[in-house]
Every structure is written in structure tokens, then in C-alpha cells.
mmCIF file of C-alpha atoms and ligand atoms in Angstrom:
data_model
loop_
_atom_site.group_PDB
_atom_site.id
_atom_site.type_symbol
_atom_site.label_atom_id
_atom_site.label_comp_id
_atom_site.label_asym_id
_atom_site.label_seq_id
_atom_site.Cartn_x
_atom_site.Cartn_y
_atom_site.Cartn_z
ATOM 1 C CA MET A 1 0.000 0.000 0.000
ATOM 2 C CA LEU A 2 1.382 3.402 -1.055
ATOM 3 C CA GLY A 3 0.121 6.794 0.053
ATOM 4 C CA PHE A 4 0.306 9.972 -2.028
ATOM 5 C CA VAL A 5 0.224 13.322 -0.272
ATOM 6 C CA GLY A 6 -0.681 15.796 -3.010
ATOM 7 C CA LEU A 7 -2.635 14.643 -6.065
ATOM 8 C CA GLY A 8 -1.542 17.204 -8.616
ATOM 9 C CA SER A 9 -0.149 17.191 -12.092
ATOM 10 C CA VAL A 10 2.971 15.082 -11.521
ATOM 11 C CA VAL A 11 0.966 12.272 -9.906
ATOM 12 C CA GLU A 12 -1.676 12.347 -12.615
ATOM 13 C CA SER A 13 0.634 12.620 -15.599
ATOM 14 C CA ALA A 14 3.788 10.798 -14.462
ATOM 15 C CA TRP A 15 3.429 8.632 -11.317
ATOM 16 C CA LEU A 16 0.100 6.929 -12.032
ATOM 17 C CA PRO A 17 0.813 6.131 -15.694
ATOM 18 C CA ALA A 18 4.216 4.728 -14.654
ATOM 19 C CA LEU A 19 2.693 2.602 -11.890
ATOM 20 C CA SER A 20 0.095 1.258 -14.267
ATOM 21 C CA ARG A 21 2.762 0.356 -16.855
ATOM 22 C CA LEU A 22 4.890 -1.362 -14.235
ATOM 23 C CA ALA A 23 3.687 -4.650 -12.808
ATOM 24 C CA ALA A 24 2.135 -2.901 -9.850
ATOM 25 C CA PRO A 25 -1.595 -3.617 -10.115
ATOM 26 C CA ARG A 26 -1.633 -5.308 -6.725
ATOM 27 C CA LEU A 27 -0.418 -2.120 -5.071
ATOM 28 C CA ARG A 28 -3.218 -0.333 -3.258
ATOM 29 C CA LEU A 29 -2.939 3.434 -3.692
ATOM 30 C CA LEU A 30 -4.261 5.942 -1.148
ATOM 31 C CA GLY A 31 -4.239 9.697 -1.619
ATOM 32 C CA VAL A 32 -4.852 12.887 0.298
ATOM 33 C CA ASP A 33 -4.887 16.430 -1.047
ATOM 34 C CA SER A 34 -5.423 19.702 0.802
ATOM 35 C CA ASP A 35 -8.071 20.362 -1.847
ATOM 36 C CA PRO A 36 -10.708 17.725 -0.988
ATOM 37 C CA ALA A 37 -12.207 18.058 -4.467
ATOM 38 C CA ARG A 38 -8.948 16.806 -5.952
ATOM 39 C CA THR A 39 -9.158 13.024 -6.473
ATOM 40 C CA LEU A 40 -7.640 10.737 -9.079
ATOM 41 C CA PRO A 41 -8.902 7.482 -10.609
ATOM 42 C CA GLY A 42 -7.354 4.434 -8.979
ATOM 43 C CA VAL A 43 -6.386 6.353 -5.831
ATOM 44 C CA GLU A 44 -8.588 5.835 -2.758
ATOM 45 C CA PRO A 45 -9.210 9.191 -1.108
ATOM 46 C CA VAL A 46 -8.228 9.516 2.553
ATOM 47 C CA SER A 47 -9.641 12.324 4.699
ATOM 48 C CA SER A 48 -6.423 13.688 6.215
ATOM 49 C CA LEU A 49 -2.670 13.242 6.415
ATOM 50 C CA ALA A 50 -3.060 11.905 9.966
ATOM 51 C CA ALA A 51 -5.508 9.260 8.706
ATOM 52 C CA MET A 52 -3.078 8.359 5.943
ATOM 53 C CA LEU A 53 -0.163 8.024 8.356
ATOM 54 C CA SER A 54 -2.132 5.636 10.558
ATOM 55 C CA GLN A 55 -2.307 3.117 7.675
ATOM 56 C CA PRO A 56 0.257 0.300 7.336
ATOM 57 C CA LEU A 57 1.946 1.954 4.345
ATOM 58 C CA GLN A 58 4.914 0.474 2.500
ATOM 59 C CA GLY A 59 5.765 3.968 1.409
ATOM 60 C CA LEU A 60 4.581 7.553 1.614
ATOM 61 C CA LEU A 61 5.072 9.716 -1.471
ATOM 62 C CA VAL A 62 5.323 13.442 -0.851
ATOM 63 C CA THR A 63 4.014 14.945 -4.083
ATOM 64 C CA THR A 64 2.625 18.257 -2.859
ATOM 65 C CA ASN A 65 3.888 21.481 -4.345
ATOM 66 C CA SER A 66 7.442 22.116 -3.224
ATOM 67 C CA ALA A 67 6.662 24.676 -0.527
ATOM 68 C CA ALA A 68 4.626 22.071 1.388
ATOM 69 C CA HIS A 69 7.195 19.221 1.281
ATOM 70 C CA TRP A 70 8.749 20.223 4.585
ATOM 71 C CA SER A 71 5.653 20.218 6.780
ATOM 72 C CA VAL A 72 4.415 16.931 5.294
ATOM 73 C CA LEU A 73 7.835 15.341 5.732
ATOM 74 C CA GLN A 74 7.962 16.407 9.385
ATOM 75 C CA GLN A 75 4.592 14.808 10.112
ATOM 76 C CA ALA A 76 5.638 11.686 8.241
ATOM 77 C CA LEU A 77 8.887 11.421 10.208
ATOM 78 C CA ASP A 78 6.814 11.583 13.419
ATOM 79 C CA SER A 79 4.793 8.566 12.237
ATOM 80 C CA GLU A 80 5.629 4.882 11.871
ATOM 81 C CA VAL A 81 6.007 5.073 8.084
ATOM 82 C CA ALA A 82 9.327 3.444 7.240
ATOM 83 C CA GLN A 83 9.832 4.788 3.727
ATOM 84 C CA ILE A 84 9.174 8.390 2.724
ATOM 85 C CA ILE A 85 9.891 9.490 -0.834
ATOM 86 C CA VAL A 86 9.926 13.235 -1.449
ATOM 87 C CA GLU A 87 9.610 14.736 -4.948
ATOM 88 C CA LYS A 88 12.225 17.263 -5.927
ATOM 89 C CA PRO A 89 13.226 19.752 -4.625
ATOM 90 C CA VAL A 90 13.298 18.003 -1.262
ATOM 91 C CA VAL A 91 12.914 21.344 0.560
ATOM 92 C CA ALA A 92 12.106 24.905 -0.533
ATOM 93 C CA THR A 93 13.978 27.198 1.883
ATOM 94 C CA LEU A 94 17.458 27.419 3.367
ATOM 95 C CA ALA A 95 16.046 27.125 6.905
ATOM 96 C CA GLU A 96 14.362 23.835 5.922
ATOM 97 C CA ALA A 97 17.555 22.647 4.234
ATOM 98 C CA ALA A 98 19.625 23.304 7.368
ATOM 99 C CA ALA A 99 17.079 21.609 9.622
ATOM 100 C CA LEU A 100 16.815 18.572 7.335
ATOM 101 C CA ALA A 101 20.604 18.233 7.163
ATOM 102 C CA GLN A 102 20.593 18.084 10.954
ATOM 103 C CA GLN A 103 17.821 15.474 11.036
ATOM 104 C CA LEU A 104 19.582 13.319 8.445
ATOM 105 C CA ALA A 105 22.656 13.145 10.658
ATOM 106 C CA ASP A 106 20.555 10.662 12.651
ATOM 107 C CA PRO A 107 20.922 7.360 10.732
ATOM 108 C CA ALA A 108 17.507 6.173 11.940
ATOM 109 C CA LEU A 109 15.817 9.150 10.257
ATOM 110 C CA ALA A 110 18.156 9.244 7.251
ATOM 111 C CA GLY A 111 17.311 5.627 6.431
ATOM 112 C CA ARG A 112 13.643 6.559 6.006
ATOM 113 C CA VAL A 113 13.914 9.441 3.520
ATOM 114 C CA LEU A 114 14.608 9.330 -0.195
ATOM 115 C CA ALA A 115 14.866 12.674 -1.994
ATOM 116 C CA LEU A 116 13.744 11.727 -5.481
ATOM 117 C CA ASP A 117 14.659 13.273 -8.805
ATOM 118 C CA HIS A 118 13.449 11.294 -11.793
ATOM 119 C CA TRP A 119 16.368 12.525 -13.949
ATOM 120 C CA THR A 120 18.657 10.275 -11.887
ATOM 121 C CA ALA A 121 16.947 7.396 -13.702
ATOM 122 C CA ARG A 122 18.785 8.547 -16.856
ATOM 123 C CA VAL A 123 22.178 7.565 -15.423
ATOM 124 C CA GLU A 124 21.858 3.812 -15.793
ATOM 125 C CA GLY A 125 20.692 4.290 -19.382
ATOM 126 C CA LEU A 126 23.561 6.638 -20.160
ATOM 127 C CA GLN A 127 26.037 4.119 -18.797
ATOM 128 C CA THR A 128 24.498 1.386 -20.934
ATOM 129 C CA LEU A 129 24.518 3.574 -24.033
ATOM 130 C CA LEU A 130 28.163 4.561 -23.462
ATOM 131 C CA GLY A 131 29.078 0.896 -23.074
ATOM 132 C CA GLY A 132 27.399 0.272 -26.445
ATOM 133 C CA LEU A 133 29.678 2.690 -28.326
ATOM 134 C CA PRO A 134 32.289 1.103 -30.592
ATOM 135 C CA GLY A 135 35.330 1.087 -28.321
ATOM 136 C CA GLY A 136 33.166 1.528 -25.214
ATOM 137 C CA SER A 137 32.948 4.604 -23.017
ATOM 138 C CA PRO A 138 35.514 7.311 -23.789
ATOM 139 C CA LEU A 139 35.569 8.254 -20.136
ATOM 140 C CA HIS A 140 38.294 6.736 -17.978
ATOM 141 C CA GLY A 141 38.877 9.460 -15.402
ATOM 142 C CA ILE A 142 38.121 13.068 -14.514
ATOM 143 C CA HIS A 143 41.183 14.242 -16.467
ATOM 144 C CA ASP A 144 39.526 13.088 -19.709
ATOM 145 C CA ILE A 145 36.880 15.813 -19.374
ATOM 146 C CA LEU A 146 37.496 19.343 -20.631
ATOM 147 C CA ARG A 147 34.093 20.837 -19.794
ATOM 148 C CA ILE A 148 30.462 19.972 -19.118
ATOM 149 C CA ASP A 149 27.315 21.843 -20.149
ATOM 150 C CA GLY A 150 23.943 21.000 -18.614
ATOM 151 C CA TYR A 151 20.683 22.011 -20.274
ATOM 152 C CA VAL A 152 17.008 22.244 -19.474
ATOM 153 C CA ARG A 153 15.344 24.193 -22.253
ATOM 154 C CA GLU A 154 11.639 23.519 -22.060
ATOM 155 C CA ARG A 155 8.983 23.939 -24.704
ATOM 156 C CA SER A 156 6.760 26.958 -24.151
ATOM 157 C CA GLY A 157 3.703 28.550 -25.680
ATOM 158 C CA CYS A 158 2.091 31.995 -25.762
ATOM 159 C CA ASN A 159 -0.745 33.290 -23.616
ATOM 160 C CA GLU A 160 -3.613 35.524 -24.782
ATOM 161 C CA GLN A 161 -1.365 38.583 -24.333
ATOM 162 C CA GLY A 162 1.266 37.072 -26.631
ATOM 163 C CA GLU A 163 3.622 36.518 -23.699
ATOM 164 C CA PRO A 164 5.564 33.272 -23.174
ATOM 165 C CA CYS A 165 3.766 30.732 -21.026
ATOM 166 C CA ALA A 166 4.770 27.341 -19.654
ATOM 167 C CA LEU A 167 3.300 24.083 -20.969
ATOM 168 C CA ASN A 168 2.333 21.052 -18.910
ATOM 169 C CA PHE A 169 5.257 18.642 -19.281
ATOM 170 C CA ALA A 170 3.015 15.658 -20.041
ATOM 171 C CA THR A 171 -0.032 17.049 -21.827
ATOM 172 C CA GLY A 172 1.568 20.005 -23.612
ATOM 173 C CA GLU A 173 -1.432 22.164 -22.600
ATOM 174 C CA PRO A 174 -0.721 25.773 -21.482
ATOM 175 C CA ASP A 175 0.027 25.855 -17.762
ATOM 176 C CA ARG A 176 -1.823 28.987 -16.630
ATOM 177 C CA ARG A 177 -0.477 28.922 -13.065
ATOM 178 C CA GLN A 178 1.398 32.054 -12.011
ATOM 179 C CA LEU A 179 4.711 30.496 -11.039
ATOM 180 C CA ARG A 180 6.366 31.848 -7.907
ATOM 181 C CA HIS A 181 9.587 31.085 -6.137
ATOM 182 C CA PRO A 182 10.488 28.197 -5.421
ATOM 183 C CA ASP A 183 9.110 27.132 -8.816
ATOM 184 C CA GLY A 184 11.602 29.166 -10.871
ATOM 185 C CA VAL A 185 14.150 27.456 -13.108
ATOM 186 C CA VAL A 186 17.080 27.660 -10.685
ATOM 187 C CA LEU A 187 15.550 25.300 -8.143
ATOM 188 C CA ASP A 188 12.882 23.613 -10.262
ATOM 189 C CA THR A 189 15.108 22.542 -13.158
ATOM 190 C CA GLY A 190 18.663 23.186 -11.900
ATOM 191 C CA THR A 191 18.007 20.298 -9.517
ATOM 192 C CA HIS A 192 17.344 17.922 -12.444
ATOM 193 C CA VAL A 193 20.638 18.588 -14.204
ATOM 194 C CA LEU A 194 22.735 18.526 -11.050
ATOM 195 C CA ALA A 195 21.073 15.360 -9.750
ATOM 196 C CA MET A 196 21.651 13.486 -13.007
ATOM 197 C CA LEU A 197 25.161 14.813 -13.513
ATOM 198 C CA ARG A 198 26.308 14.079 -9.971
ATOM 199 C CA GLU A 199 24.869 10.547 -9.963
ATOM 200 C CA TRP A 200 26.627 9.961 -13.291
ATOM 201 C CA MET A 201 29.915 11.198 -11.837
ATOM 202 C CA VAL A 202 29.429 8.916 -8.816
ATOM 203 C CA ALA A 203 28.591 5.942 -11.073
ATOM 204 C CA ASN A 204 31.914 6.519 -12.841
ATOM 205 C CA GLY A 205 33.885 6.887 -9.604
ATOM 206 C CA LEU A 206 34.536 10.585 -10.353
ATOM 207 C CA PRO A 207 34.613 13.424 -7.814
ATOM 208 C CA CYS A 208 31.398 15.455 -7.751
ATOM 209 C CA GLY A 209 32.129 18.449 -5.504
ATOM 210 C CA LEU A 210 30.265 21.521 -6.754
ATOM 211 C CA SER A 211 31.120 25.184 -6.907
ATOM 212 C CA LEU A 212 28.695 27.444 -8.809
ATOM 213 C CA HIS A 213 27.725 31.058 -9.282
ATOM 214 C CA LEU A 214 24.741 32.652 -11.008
ATOM 215 C CA ARG A 215 25.727 34.453 -14.199
ATOM 216 C CA ALA A 216 22.250 35.567 -15.215
ATOM 217 C CA MET A 217 18.701 35.253 -13.926
ATOM 218 C CA THR A 218 15.596 36.770 -15.521
ATOM 219 C CA ASP A 219 11.856 36.356 -15.186
ATOM 220 C CA ARG A 220 9.411 34.844 -17.679
ATOM 221 C CA LEU A 221 9.521 38.010 -19.807
ATOM 222 C CA GLY A 222 13.312 38.223 -19.835
ATOM 223 C CA GLN A 223 13.449 41.048 -17.275
ATOM 224 C CA THR A 224 16.077 41.035 -14.535
ATOM 225 C CA ILE A 225 14.721 40.003 -11.153
ATOM 226 C CA PRO A 226 15.484 43.037 -8.995
ATOM 227 C CA VAL A 227 17.116 42.968 -5.585
ATOM 228 C CA GLY A 228 14.454 42.517 -2.912
ATOM 229 C CA ASP A 229 12.060 40.557 -5.169
ATOM 230 C CA VAL A 230 11.762 37.214 -3.401
ATOM 231 C CA ALA A 231 8.577 36.072 -5.138
ATOM 232 C CA THR A 232 8.975 36.191 -8.924
ATOM 233 C CA ALA A 233 9.927 32.839 -10.437
ATOM 234 C CA GLU A 234 13.027 32.784 -12.636
ATOM 235 C CA GLY A 235 12.199 31.941 -16.259
ATOM 236 C CA ARG A 236 15.794 31.755 -17.457
ATOM 237 C CA ALA A 237 19.133 31.430 -15.711
ATOM 238 C CA GLU A 238 22.729 30.589 -16.435
ATOM 239 C CA LEU A 239 25.015 29.183 -13.765
ATOM 240 C CA ALA A 240 28.731 28.564 -14.074
ATOM 241 C CA GLY A 241 31.421 26.967 -11.950
ATOM 242 C CA THR A 242 32.990 23.558 -11.560
ATOM 243 C CA ILE A 243 32.070 19.964 -10.757
ATOM 244 C CA GLY A 244 34.885 17.739 -9.548
ATOM 245 C CA GLY A 245 37.180 20.579 -10.666
ATOM 246 C CA VAL A 246 35.863 20.466 -14.283
ATOM 247 C CA PRO A 247 34.287 23.656 -15.755
ATOM 248 C CA LEU A 248 30.491 23.399 -15.697
ATOM 249 C CA THR A 249 27.804 25.666 -17.181
ATOM 250 C CA LEU A 250 24.064 25.192 -16.648
ATOM 251 C CA HIS A 251 21.664 26.648 -19.224
ATOM 252 C CA LEU A 252 18.114 26.788 -17.847
ATOM 253 C CA ASP A 253 15.163 28.139 -19.817
ATOM 254 C CA LYS A 254 11.494 27.410 -19.189
ATOM 255 C CA TYR A 255 10.439 29.461 -22.221
ATOM 256 C CA ALA A 256 12.516 28.042 -25.059
ATOM 257 C CA GLY A 257 9.728 28.388 -27.640
ATOM 258 C CA PRO A 258 7.378 25.871 -29.331
ATOM 259 C CA ASP A 259 10.154 23.458 -30.302
ATOM 260 C CA GLY A 260 11.888 23.591 -26.949
ATOM 261 C CA GLY A 261 15.503 22.649 -26.746
ATOM 262 C CA ARG A 262 18.053 20.396 -25.224
ATOM 263 C CA LYS A 263 17.376 18.519 -21.976
ATOM 264 C CA GLY A 264 20.502 16.841 -20.755
ATOM 265 C CA LEU A 265 24.270 17.111 -20.945
ATOM 266 C CA VAL A 266 27.058 17.861 -23.344
ATOM 267 C CA VAL A 267 30.414 16.534 -22.158
ATOM 268 C CA THR A 268 33.499 17.598 -24.074
ATOM 269 C CA GLY A 269 36.690 15.563 -23.756
ATOM 270 C CA HIS A 270 40.255 16.861 -23.826
ATOM 271 C CA SER A 271 41.035 14.660 -26.782
ATOM 272 C CA GLY A 272 38.301 16.270 -28.878
ATOM 273 C CA TRP A 273 35.396 13.881 -28.353
ATOM 274 C CA GLN A 274 31.965 15.162 -27.447
ATOM 275 C CA LEU A 275 29.077 13.235 -26.015
ATOM 276 C CA SER A 276 25.611 14.634 -25.775
ATOM 277 C CA LEU A 277 22.650 13.173 -23.912
ATOM 278 C CA ASP A 278 19.307 14.648 -24.882
ATOM 279 C CA ARG A 279 15.654 13.755 -24.479
ATOM 280 C CA LYS A 280 13.603 13.337 -27.659
ATOM 281 C CA GLY A 281 9.986 12.239 -27.292
ATOM 282 C CA ASN A 282 9.988 9.280 -24.956
ATOM 283 C CA SER A 283 13.660 8.382 -25.446
ATOM 284 C CA ASP A 284 17.093 9.331 -24.234
ATOM 285 C CA LEU A 285 19.371 9.965 -27.165
ATOM 286 C CA LEU A 286 23.164 9.673 -26.972
ATOM 287 C CA LEU A 287 25.242 11.301 -29.674
ATOM 288 C CA PHE A 288 28.996 10.661 -29.629
ATOM 289 C CA GLU A 289 31.286 12.526 -31.999
ATOM 290 C CA HIS A 290 35.029 12.074 -32.396
ATOM 291 C CA GLN A 291 37.420 12.672 -35.283
ATOM 292 C CA GLY A 292 34.629 13.023 -37.828
ATOM 293 C CA GLN A 293 32.789 9.890 -36.625
ATOM 294 C CA ARG A 294 29.216 10.104 -35.314
ATOM 295 C CA HIS A 295 27.412 7.451 -33.323
ATOM 296 C CA GLU A 296 23.800 7.764 -32.224
ATOM 297 C CA LEU A 297 22.200 5.428 -29.695
ATOM 298 C CA GLN A 298 18.757 5.522 -28.064
ATOM 299 C CA ARG A 299 17.146 4.258 -24.886
ATOM 300 C CA PRO A 300 13.350 4.351 -25.061
ATOM 301 C CA GLY A 301 11.010 4.585 -22.088
ATOM 302 C CA ALA A 302 9.406 7.020 -19.667
ATOM 303 C CA LEU A 303 11.852 8.168 -16.993
ATOM 304 C CA TYR A 304 9.340 7.606 -14.193
ATOM 305 C CA ASP A 305 9.080 3.928 -15.152
ATOM 306 C CA TYR A 306 12.802 3.430 -14.583
ATOM 307 C CA CYS A 307 12.795 5.651 -11.542
ATOM 308 C CA LEU A 308 9.896 4.005 -9.710
ATOM 309 C CA ALA A 309 11.073 0.484 -10.541
ATOM 310 C CA ALA A 310 14.352 1.348 -8.787
ATOM 311 C CA CYS A 311 12.928 2.986 -5.708
ATOM 312 C CA LEU A 312 9.593 1.317 -4.932
ATOM 313 C CA PRO A 313 9.673 -2.181 -3.492
ATOM 314 C CA ASP A 314 7.366 -4.711 -5.194
ATOM 315 C CA CYS A 315 6.904 -2.388 -8.133
ATOM 316 C CA GLN A 316 8.569 -4.573 -10.669
ATOM 317 C CA PRO A 317 9.347 -8.163 -9.730
ATOM 318 C CA GLY A 318 12.965 -9.090 -10.385
ATOM 319 C CA ILE A 319 14.235 -5.505 -10.270
ATOM 320 C CA GLU A 320 16.508 -4.851 -7.337
ATOM 321 C CA THR A 321 15.620 -1.619 -5.572
ATOM 322 C CA LEU A 322 18.205 0.870 -4.317
ATOM 323 C CA GLY A 323 19.842 -0.233 -1.070
ATOM 324 C CA ARG A 324 19.654 1.795 2.125
ATOM 325 C CA ALA A 325 23.193 3.220 1.895
ATOM 326 C CA VAL A 326 22.653 4.289 -1.730
ATOM 327 C CA ARG A 327 19.360 6.006 -0.876
ATOM 328 C CA GLN A 328 20.966 7.861 2.008
ATOM 329 C CA ALA A 329 23.876 9.018 -0.132
ATOM 330 C CA MET A 330 21.510 10.139 -2.904
ATOM 331 C CA THR A 331 19.364 12.074 -0.456
ATOM 332 C CA ARG A 332 22.468 13.754 0.986
ATOM 333 C CA ARG A 333 23.568 14.801 -2.495
ATOM 334 C CA ARG A 334 20.098 16.099 -3.425
ATOM 335 C CA LEU A 335 20.053 18.181 -0.262
ATOM 336 C CA GLU A 336 23.516 19.594 -1.036
ATOM 337 C CA GLU A 337 22.374 20.608 -4.530
ATOM 338 C CA VAL A 338 19.134 22.203 -3.324
ATOM 339 C CA THR A 339 21.011 24.081 -0.606
ATOM 340 C CA LEU A 340 23.537 25.461 -3.098
ATOM 341 C CA LEU A 341 20.850 26.522 -5.588
ATOM 342 C CA LEU A 342 18.820 28.202 -2.847
ATOM 343 C CA GLU A 343 21.896 30.043 -1.574
ATOM 344 C CA LEU A 344 22.688 31.318 -5.061
ATOM 345 C CA GLN A 345 19.289 32.663 -5.910
ATOM 346 C CA GLN A 346 18.722 34.031 -2.431
ATOM 347 C CA ALA A 347 22.038 35.922 -2.558
ATOM 348 C CA TRP A 348 20.969 37.402 -5.917
ATOM 349 C CA ARG A 349 17.557 38.493 -4.663
ATOM 350 C CA ASN A 350 18.704 39.738 -1.294
ATOM 351 C CA PRO A 351 22.466 40.316 -1.313
ATOM 352 C CA ILE A 352 22.500 42.218 1.993
ATOM 353 C CA SER A 353 21.065 39.503 4.229
HETATM 354 N N1 NAD B 401 4.767 18.625 -12.775
HETATM 355 C C1 NAD B 401 6.016 18.297 -13.087
HETATM 356 O O1 NAD B 401 6.456 18.405 -14.213
HETATM 357 C C2 NAD B 401 6.950 17.738 -12.051
HETATM 358 C C3 NAD B 401 7.968 16.913 -12.467
HETATM 359 C C4 NAD B 401 8.830 16.414 -11.507
HETATM 360 C C5 NAD B 401 8.650 16.770 -10.191
HETATM 361 N N2 NAD B 401 7.657 17.593 -9.799
HETATM 362 C C6 NAD B 401 7.518 17.956 -8.388
HETATM 363 O O2 NAD B 401 6.338 17.354 -7.882
HETATM 364 C C7 NAD B 401 5.718 18.197 -6.912
HETATM 365 C C8 NAD B 401 4.295 18.429 -7.322
HETATM 366 O O3 NAD B 401 4.266 19.085 -8.570
HETATM 367 P P1 NAD B 401 2.909 19.242 -9.393
HETATM 368 O O4 NAD B 401 3.280 19.815 -10.690
HETATM 369 O O5 NAD B 401 2.127 17.974 -9.330
HETATM 370 O O6 NAD B 401 2.154 20.352 -8.510
HETATM 371 P P2 NAD B 401 0.579 20.664 -8.483
HETATM 372 O O7 NAD B 401 0.480 22.061 -8.009
HETATM 373 O O8 NAD B 401 -0.053 20.271 -9.758
HETATM 374 O O9 NAD B 401 0.029 19.673 -7.379
HETATM 375 C C9 NAD B 401 0.318 19.773 -6.022
HETATM 376 C C10 NAD B 401 -0.878 19.228 -5.241
HETATM 377 O O10 NAD B 401 -0.525 19.195 -3.865
HETATM 378 C C11 NAD B 401 -1.664 19.639 -3.109
HETATM 379 N N3 NAD B 401 -1.183 20.092 -1.794
HETATM 380 C C12 NAD B 401 -0.516 21.231 -1.480
HETATM 381 N N4 NAD B 401 -0.197 21.259 -0.168
HETATM 382 C C13 NAD B 401 -0.682 20.101 0.365
HETATM 383 C C14 NAD B 401 -0.652 19.538 1.657
HETATM 384 N N5 NAD B 401 -0.057 20.159 2.696
HETATM 385 N N6 NAD B 401 -1.243 18.331 1.855
HETATM 386 C C15 NAD B 401 -1.838 17.681 0.810
HETATM 387 N N7 NAD B 401 -1.884 18.176 -0.448
HETATM 388 C C16 NAD B 401 -1.309 19.355 -0.668
HETATM 389 C C17 NAD B 401 -2.292 20.713 -3.966
HETATM 390 O O11 NAD B 401 -3.651 20.929 -3.621
HETATM 391 C C18 NAD B 401 -2.122 20.119 -5.366
HETATM 392 O O12 NAD B 401 -3.228 19.318 -5.747
HETATM 393 C C19 NAD B 401 6.565 19.468 -6.858
HETATM 394 O O13 NAD B 401 7.436 19.396 -5.769
HETATM 395 C C20 NAD B 401 7.355 19.449 -8.160
HETATM 396 O O14 NAD B 401 8.613 20.089 -8.038
HETATM 397 C C21 NAD B 401 6.786 18.062 -10.704
#
């Protein structure tokens, strides 16, 4: 039995379709939403979070909007629920990040929390695709890498005023919500690139220490977010720095036009090779170029399918789920990334404090 707290767009368009595609029909799904009118087919409504937490749940899934993750997580940690999975970003403020870091120092609490980012499910596929290149992966150590660029350039539409507007990631319909911090690109999409990149570095035994600064940050209309404005969501941002000592640039844009743009990584090697991981339709696409040769490989499948199979027990028979130590290390890394991104955009908005 799994319990969802928050029955919004990500549950409807990503979690439930993934669970139904996986061999999970015998899972009973419960759900609670602060809007009692919000229910979803296949999810039994529960009257309150307290009522949910009194059930013998295998896992609790925190899928509220980001600003509410913290309070739900605190109530869940006070309950008997053994496994709590929190959608990204795990927290939404620096105060929450500091308090969670302190809580996670207690192994008993740390073992119960997984900070989830579905882009981490791209790492295993990338490793497989790299292994499928003629000659295998070009990456043997950190010194092979000259630079890394991370991208989230999302498709966008136009509203009635002719201004750029976001599109629902699954349905493609205009998303008419007025986005506010923490739902700007720095935290909302910077987390995706950093989570995937750092798990990939870890999978390759590479150092993944981060140092970043914000080069640019504008709102949906391309206007600079002024000092003191702590509410407006960032529509575009560029961050630069290093990962494991290698130069890193993040290009984040929620309003990249009707065709959208790259969603992934470009890694450039010292010896002239370049590998690019992008998302096209329902597939991850690897392009490797070196000395005039081009190799293209694909891994089809929805990211949530891979992600949930790895983190939910009994979701897909035969698939080994992440062990406790791995989950703890992943959660620690997600919290580090969220803390850094929050520090950067807070310092920009309010440099005096
Ligand atoms: N939509 C996406 O593309 C996407 C993708 C990956 C991750 N996420 C993450 O998933 C989370 C949810 O995103 P979404 O797009 O579904 O948001 P949403 O606004 O569509 O849904 C959030 C739901 O949570 C409910 N809610 C808010 N506070 C609550 C509380 N205290 N208790 C119970 N319910 C509460 C709201 O009523 C709403 O129905 C966010 O943290 C987001 O960062 C979203």
C-alpha cells in the first residue's frame, strides 16, 4: 500500500501512468490532497494526512507542491512510516535545508527518507549507451573531461497577451499557473541537471564536488529580477562553476519556444570527443562525436518507469531496488544541490542579508 500526499499534475501525468505500466496492479494506492475536491482514478481518497499516516503503508510519497514538502515530511517522520519518498526539490527554503541536514545526521531518520529526482533514472541508461559505443565509453577518469554543459530548455507557448507561457510537461497544454519562487528554473530545473550529472559522476567513480555562481537570472519576460524581489519565479538562468574541478555551465530556460531545446548534458573531452545526452519524445538519445565519426544510440522509455522500478519495493518483480546506503547518499547529495541553488538565488535576490 502506497500513500500519495498531493494529487496534482505530476501524480496524474507521471506517477500513475508509470505505476500502471509497471507490474504494480496489486499495489493499493491511497491519496490525500489539501483540496478535498482533488481526487484521481485508482487512488482511494483519505480524509487527512493523519488518517493516511495511521495506515500500514509500504511507502509515503510526498508529491505536494514544493513549498509544502517540509511540513508533510515532518509529520511523516513523526509517524511509523518506514519509507518516505519526497519529490524534488526536497525542501524549498534554506532554513528547511539546514534543519533537514541536521535530522539526516541521525541514521535512523536518514534511512527513512529518499529525496527523489526522476532525472537520476537517466544515469543507468547513459552508462548502458556509453558501453554500447564502438570502443566503449571514452571516459576513464576526470582528467579526460574538458568541460560539461547541462541544459534544461523547455517547450513553451504563448498566452492571450502574446507573452511566453509554460506548458504542462506531459499534456503540452498551457500551464496557466502564475509560477512563484520556489518554482523558478534555478531550483525547479537546476536540480534535475545537477542530480543526473552528480549521480553519473558517482557511477563513474569521479569526484562530484560543486562550486557554482549565477551568471544571469531573468523572469518569464526576460526582465532582470530586482534585488528585494523574493517572489517572482526565474524563467531563465545561467550558472557557471565547476564539478569535480571540471568547468560546468548550466543553461536553464522554461520558455525556449514551441520546439523547446536540449534537456541533458554535453560533455566535451580533452582529446576532442563530445558526447551529448538529450531527451527526444519518450527516449534518451546519446550522440557521440570524435574525429569526424558520429554514433547515435537511443534508450526508449518514460523516466518515471525506470525511476519508480528502482525505488519502490514490489513495483517490478525481479528488479533490485536501491539499497539503504545508496538512498541515504543520494538524499544527501540532493540536499547539497538544493542548498547550493537556494543560496545562489537568495544571494541574488537579497544580497544584503
Ligand atoms: N509537474 C512536473 O512536471 C513535475 C515533475 C517532476 C517533479 N515535480 C515535483 O512534484 C511536486 C508536485 O508538482 P505538481 O506539478 O504535481 O504540482 P501541483 O500544483 O499540480 O500539485 C500539487 C498538489 O498538492 C496539493 N497540496 C498542497 N499542499 C498540500 C498539503 N499540505 N497536503 C496535501 N496536499 C497538498 C495541492 O492541492 C495540489 O493538488 C513538486 O514538488 C514538483 O517540483 C513536478
